[in-house]
XYZ file of C-alpha atoms in Angstrom:
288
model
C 99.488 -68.781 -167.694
C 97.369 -69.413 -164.809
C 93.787 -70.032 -164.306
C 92.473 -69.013 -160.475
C 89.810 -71.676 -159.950
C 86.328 -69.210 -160.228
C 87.909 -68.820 -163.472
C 88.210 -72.701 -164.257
C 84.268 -72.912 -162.863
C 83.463 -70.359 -165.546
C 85.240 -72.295 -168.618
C 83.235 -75.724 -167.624
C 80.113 -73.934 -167.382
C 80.757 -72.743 -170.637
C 81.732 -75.760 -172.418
C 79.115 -77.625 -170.709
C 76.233 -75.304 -172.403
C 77.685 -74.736 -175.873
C 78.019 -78.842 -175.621
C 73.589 -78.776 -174.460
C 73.058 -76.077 -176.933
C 73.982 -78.403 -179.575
C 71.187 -79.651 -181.804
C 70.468 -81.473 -184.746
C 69.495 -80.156 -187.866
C 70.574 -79.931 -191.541
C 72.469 -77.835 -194.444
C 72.803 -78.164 -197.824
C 69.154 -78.958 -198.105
C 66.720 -78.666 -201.641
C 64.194 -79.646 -202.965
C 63.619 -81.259 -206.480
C 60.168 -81.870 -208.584
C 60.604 -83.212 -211.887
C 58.233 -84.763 -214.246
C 58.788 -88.102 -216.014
C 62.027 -88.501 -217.956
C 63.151 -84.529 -217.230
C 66.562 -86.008 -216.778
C 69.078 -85.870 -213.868
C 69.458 -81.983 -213.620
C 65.783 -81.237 -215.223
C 63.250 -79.929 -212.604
C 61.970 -77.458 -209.984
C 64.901 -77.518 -207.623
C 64.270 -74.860 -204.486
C 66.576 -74.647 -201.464
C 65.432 -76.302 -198.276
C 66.518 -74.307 -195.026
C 66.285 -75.097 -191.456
C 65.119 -71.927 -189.957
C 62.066 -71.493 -192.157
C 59.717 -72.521 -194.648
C 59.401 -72.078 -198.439
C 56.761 -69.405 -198.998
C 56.123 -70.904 -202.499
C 53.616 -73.541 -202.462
C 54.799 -76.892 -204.588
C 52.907 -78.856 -206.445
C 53.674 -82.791 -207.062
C 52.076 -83.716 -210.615
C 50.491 -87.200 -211.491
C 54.104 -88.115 -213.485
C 56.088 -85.899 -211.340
C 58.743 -87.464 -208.729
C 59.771 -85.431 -205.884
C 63.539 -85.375 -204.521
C 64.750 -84.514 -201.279
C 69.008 -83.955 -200.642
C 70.135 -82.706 -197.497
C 73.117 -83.125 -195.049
C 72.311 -83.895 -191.146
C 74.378 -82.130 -188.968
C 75.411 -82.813 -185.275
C 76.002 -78.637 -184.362
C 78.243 -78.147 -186.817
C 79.467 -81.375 -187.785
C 77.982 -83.424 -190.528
C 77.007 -86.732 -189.017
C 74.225 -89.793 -189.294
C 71.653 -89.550 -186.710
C 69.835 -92.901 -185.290
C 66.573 -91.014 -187.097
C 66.152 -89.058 -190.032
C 62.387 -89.167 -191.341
C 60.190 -87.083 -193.536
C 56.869 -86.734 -192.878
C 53.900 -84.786 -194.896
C 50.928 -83.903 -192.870
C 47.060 -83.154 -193.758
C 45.461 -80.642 -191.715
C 41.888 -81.237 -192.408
C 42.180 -85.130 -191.381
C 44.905 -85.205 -189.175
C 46.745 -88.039 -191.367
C 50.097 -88.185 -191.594
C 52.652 -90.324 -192.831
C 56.359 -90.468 -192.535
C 59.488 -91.996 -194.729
C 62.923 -92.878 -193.145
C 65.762 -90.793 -195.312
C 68.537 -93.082 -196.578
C 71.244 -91.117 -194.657
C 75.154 -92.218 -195.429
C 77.767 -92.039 -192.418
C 78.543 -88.597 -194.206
C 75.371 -87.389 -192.911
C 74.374 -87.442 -196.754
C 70.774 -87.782 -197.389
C 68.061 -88.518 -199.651
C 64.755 -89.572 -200.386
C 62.252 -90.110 -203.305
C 58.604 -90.356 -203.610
C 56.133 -90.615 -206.468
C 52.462 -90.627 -206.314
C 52.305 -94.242 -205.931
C 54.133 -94.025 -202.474
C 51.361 -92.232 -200.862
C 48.395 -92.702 -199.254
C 45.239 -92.344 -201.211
C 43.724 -89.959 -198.929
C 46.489 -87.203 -199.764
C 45.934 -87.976 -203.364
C 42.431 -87.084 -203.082
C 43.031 -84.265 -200.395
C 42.071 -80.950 -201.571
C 43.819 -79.268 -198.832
C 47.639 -78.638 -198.989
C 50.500 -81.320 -197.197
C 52.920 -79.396 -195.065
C 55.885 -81.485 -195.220
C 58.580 -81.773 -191.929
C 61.577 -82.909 -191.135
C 62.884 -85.107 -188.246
C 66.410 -85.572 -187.127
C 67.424 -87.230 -183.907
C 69.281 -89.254 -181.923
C 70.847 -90.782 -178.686
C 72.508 -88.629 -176.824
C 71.763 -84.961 -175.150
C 71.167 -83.438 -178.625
C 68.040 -81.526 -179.015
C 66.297 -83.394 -182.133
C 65.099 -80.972 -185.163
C 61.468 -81.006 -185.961
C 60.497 -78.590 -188.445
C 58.408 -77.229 -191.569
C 60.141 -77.129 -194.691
C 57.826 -76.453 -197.574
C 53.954 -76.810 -198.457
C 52.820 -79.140 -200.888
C 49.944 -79.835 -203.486
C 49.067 -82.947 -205.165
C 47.761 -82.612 -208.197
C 45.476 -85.844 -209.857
C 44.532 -86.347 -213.538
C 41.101 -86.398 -213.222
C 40.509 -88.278 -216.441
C 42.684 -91.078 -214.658
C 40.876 -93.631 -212.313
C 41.628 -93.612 -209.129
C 42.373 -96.836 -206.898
C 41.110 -97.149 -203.591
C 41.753 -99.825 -201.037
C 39.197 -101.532 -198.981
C 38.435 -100.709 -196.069
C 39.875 -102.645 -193.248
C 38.511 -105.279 -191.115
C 37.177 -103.867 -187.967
C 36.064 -106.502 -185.319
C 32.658 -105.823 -183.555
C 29.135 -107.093 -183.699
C 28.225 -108.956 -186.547
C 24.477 -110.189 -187.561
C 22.969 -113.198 -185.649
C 23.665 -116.271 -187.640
C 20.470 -118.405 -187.781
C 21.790 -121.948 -188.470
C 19.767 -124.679 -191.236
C 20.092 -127.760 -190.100
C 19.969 -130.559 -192.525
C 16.844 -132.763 -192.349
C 16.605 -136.064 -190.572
C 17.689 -138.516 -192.478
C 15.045 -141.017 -193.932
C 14.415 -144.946 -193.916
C 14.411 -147.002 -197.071
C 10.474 -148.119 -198.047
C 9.456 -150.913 -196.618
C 9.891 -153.145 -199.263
C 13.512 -152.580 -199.544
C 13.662 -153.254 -195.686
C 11.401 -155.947 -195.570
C 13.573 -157.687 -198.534
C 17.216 -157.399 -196.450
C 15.393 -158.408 -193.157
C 14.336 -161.847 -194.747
C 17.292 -162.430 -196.137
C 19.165 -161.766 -193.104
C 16.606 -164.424 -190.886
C 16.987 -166.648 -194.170
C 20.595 -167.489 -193.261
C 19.898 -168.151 -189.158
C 18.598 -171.848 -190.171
C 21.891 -171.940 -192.274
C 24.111 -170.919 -189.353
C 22.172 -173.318 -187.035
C 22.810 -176.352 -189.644
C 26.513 -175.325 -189.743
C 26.620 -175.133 -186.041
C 25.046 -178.385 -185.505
C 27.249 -180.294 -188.328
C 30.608 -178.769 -186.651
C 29.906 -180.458 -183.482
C 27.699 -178.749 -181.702
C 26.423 -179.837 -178.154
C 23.251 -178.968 -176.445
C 23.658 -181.706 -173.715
C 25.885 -179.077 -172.082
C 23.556 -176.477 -171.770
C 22.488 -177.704 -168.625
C 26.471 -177.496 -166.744
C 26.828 -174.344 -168.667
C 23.381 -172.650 -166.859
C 24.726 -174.387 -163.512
C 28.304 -173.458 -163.344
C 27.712 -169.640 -164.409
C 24.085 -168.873 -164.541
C 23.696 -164.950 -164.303
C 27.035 -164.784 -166.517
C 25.479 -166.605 -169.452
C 22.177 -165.528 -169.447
C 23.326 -161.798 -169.127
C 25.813 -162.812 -171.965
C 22.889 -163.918 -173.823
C 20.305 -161.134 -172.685
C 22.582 -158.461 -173.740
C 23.210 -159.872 -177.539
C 19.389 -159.736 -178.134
C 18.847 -156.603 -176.069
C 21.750 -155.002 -178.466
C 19.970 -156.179 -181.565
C 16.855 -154.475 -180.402
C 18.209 -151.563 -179.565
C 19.172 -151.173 -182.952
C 15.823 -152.360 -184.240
C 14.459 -149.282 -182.032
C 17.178 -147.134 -183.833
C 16.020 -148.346 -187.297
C 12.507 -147.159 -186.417
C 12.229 -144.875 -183.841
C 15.050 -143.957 -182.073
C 17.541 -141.151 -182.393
C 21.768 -141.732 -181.764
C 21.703 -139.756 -178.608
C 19.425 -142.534 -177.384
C 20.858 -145.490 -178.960
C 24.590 -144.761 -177.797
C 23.558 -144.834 -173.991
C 21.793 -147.822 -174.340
C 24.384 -149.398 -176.600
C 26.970 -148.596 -174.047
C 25.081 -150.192 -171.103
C 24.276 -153.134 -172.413
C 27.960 -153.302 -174.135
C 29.815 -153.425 -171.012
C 27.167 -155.742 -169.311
C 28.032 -158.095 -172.517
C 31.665 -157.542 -171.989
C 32.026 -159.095 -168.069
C 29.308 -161.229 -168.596
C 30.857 -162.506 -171.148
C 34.206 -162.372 -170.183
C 32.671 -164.884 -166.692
C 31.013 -167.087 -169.342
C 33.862 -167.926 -171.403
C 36.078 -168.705 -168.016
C 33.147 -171.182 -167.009
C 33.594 -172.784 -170.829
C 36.958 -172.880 -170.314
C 37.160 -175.223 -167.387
C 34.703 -177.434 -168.855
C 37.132 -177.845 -172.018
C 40.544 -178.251 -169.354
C 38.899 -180.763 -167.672
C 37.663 -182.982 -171.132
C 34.189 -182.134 -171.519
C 33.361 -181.414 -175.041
């Protein structure tokens, strides 16, 4: 038998648009809602179809547990899309909210919800849910979207009802007006007077112990030659340190004690630092 090739053109075309004709979408489909312990079989069961929608309103109970079974099909040819959800929309809000079906490489597919799996705001929604379903997946196939059924929750209104807290929403908050603590105090004076003359009660102690290890005064004189800005900023900055911190005892704040402690500080630290190199060549070459 022989095709002439206008013929041939004609048989592609063909095959190429039943192939983009094909769609997803489902058989086999229904619809169960059965109260608490009604058993496997025990229930509302209705027939879920693809071209249209239930004209009976359902109606999911407080107890009641609703069942979906269907098969996705690829044209004609049962088969697991990449996405199978089911979704139940309120009109008066706009909400909606969607489960993933738990669809077998069959194309087999199923999905149960209770009143604890939805949102609060269709629990309390006096409107009815229209409930879709979505089938897609890679590929050329036109995805299903459809209606299949209206539903009604129904709430015990004798039973409390839990709502969530709202969410956190960032924005302007109230100016914070921050207490600082108060200024810490001084001692009274007779606690401070008490600790300051004990403290000048040990300098003649330190001077006697100085003097009986050895001390040497005669010295003082080749120490003030050899290196005399070194030791007399050496010695300068000790007692301006000191009375830096008598100002911070009594008047002064830290942000003005640490500059001046860190002035005189490093004044004491290379003063220093030439003093004790002029002591040390008076101790290499013998002089004690």
């Amino acid at each position: 038998m022989r095709f002439s090739l206008s013929e041939l053109f004609s048989i592609s075309a063909i095959a190429v648009s039943v192939v983009s004709a094909a769609g997803w979408s489902f058989q086999d489909g229904s619809v169960t809602i059965a109260a608490k312990g009604a058993g496997v079989d025990g229930g509302s069961k209705q027939s879920l179809s693809p071209d249209s929608i239930l004209p009976k309103e359902l109606s999911l109970g407080t107890t009641d547990s609703l069942k979906i079974v269907l098969t996705t099909v690829e044209g004609k040819t049962p088969k697991r899309p990449h996405q199978a959800f089911f979704t139940l929309f309120e009109s008066q809000t706009g909400l909606e909210e969607s489960w993933p079906l738990n669809v077998k490489d069959n194309g087999k597919a199923k999905l149960s919800l209770s009143h604890k799996d939805l949102p609060h705001q269709f629990v309390t929604s006096s409107a009815p849910l229209t409930a879709k379903v979505t089938i897609a997946s890679f590929g050329s196939s036109k995805p299903f979207n459809a209606r299949v059924f209206p539903l009604k929750i129904n709430r015990d209104s004798a039973a409390p009802l839990t709502i969530p807290a709202a969410p956190l929403r960032y924005g302007k908050l109230p100016e914070i007006h921050h207490i600082f603590r108060a200024d810490p105090k001084s001692p009274p004076m007779i606690v401070s007077g008490f600790f300051a003359l004990a403290v000048v009660a040990t300098l003649p102690v330190l001077l006697g112990a100085w003097l009986a290890l050895g001390a040497n005064f005669n010295h003082l004189g080749k120490a003030m030659n050899g290196a005399p800005i070194s030791h007399a900023l050496f010695l300068g900055s000790v007692v301006g340190i000191e009375g830096v911190f008598f100002l911070y005892y009594t008047t002064w704040n830290l942000f003005q004690t640490l500059p001046a402690v860190g002035v005189l500080g490093a004044v004491a630290i290379v003063s220093g630092s030439r003093a004790l190199s002029e002591v040390q060549e008076r101790r290499l070459a013998g002089e004690r």
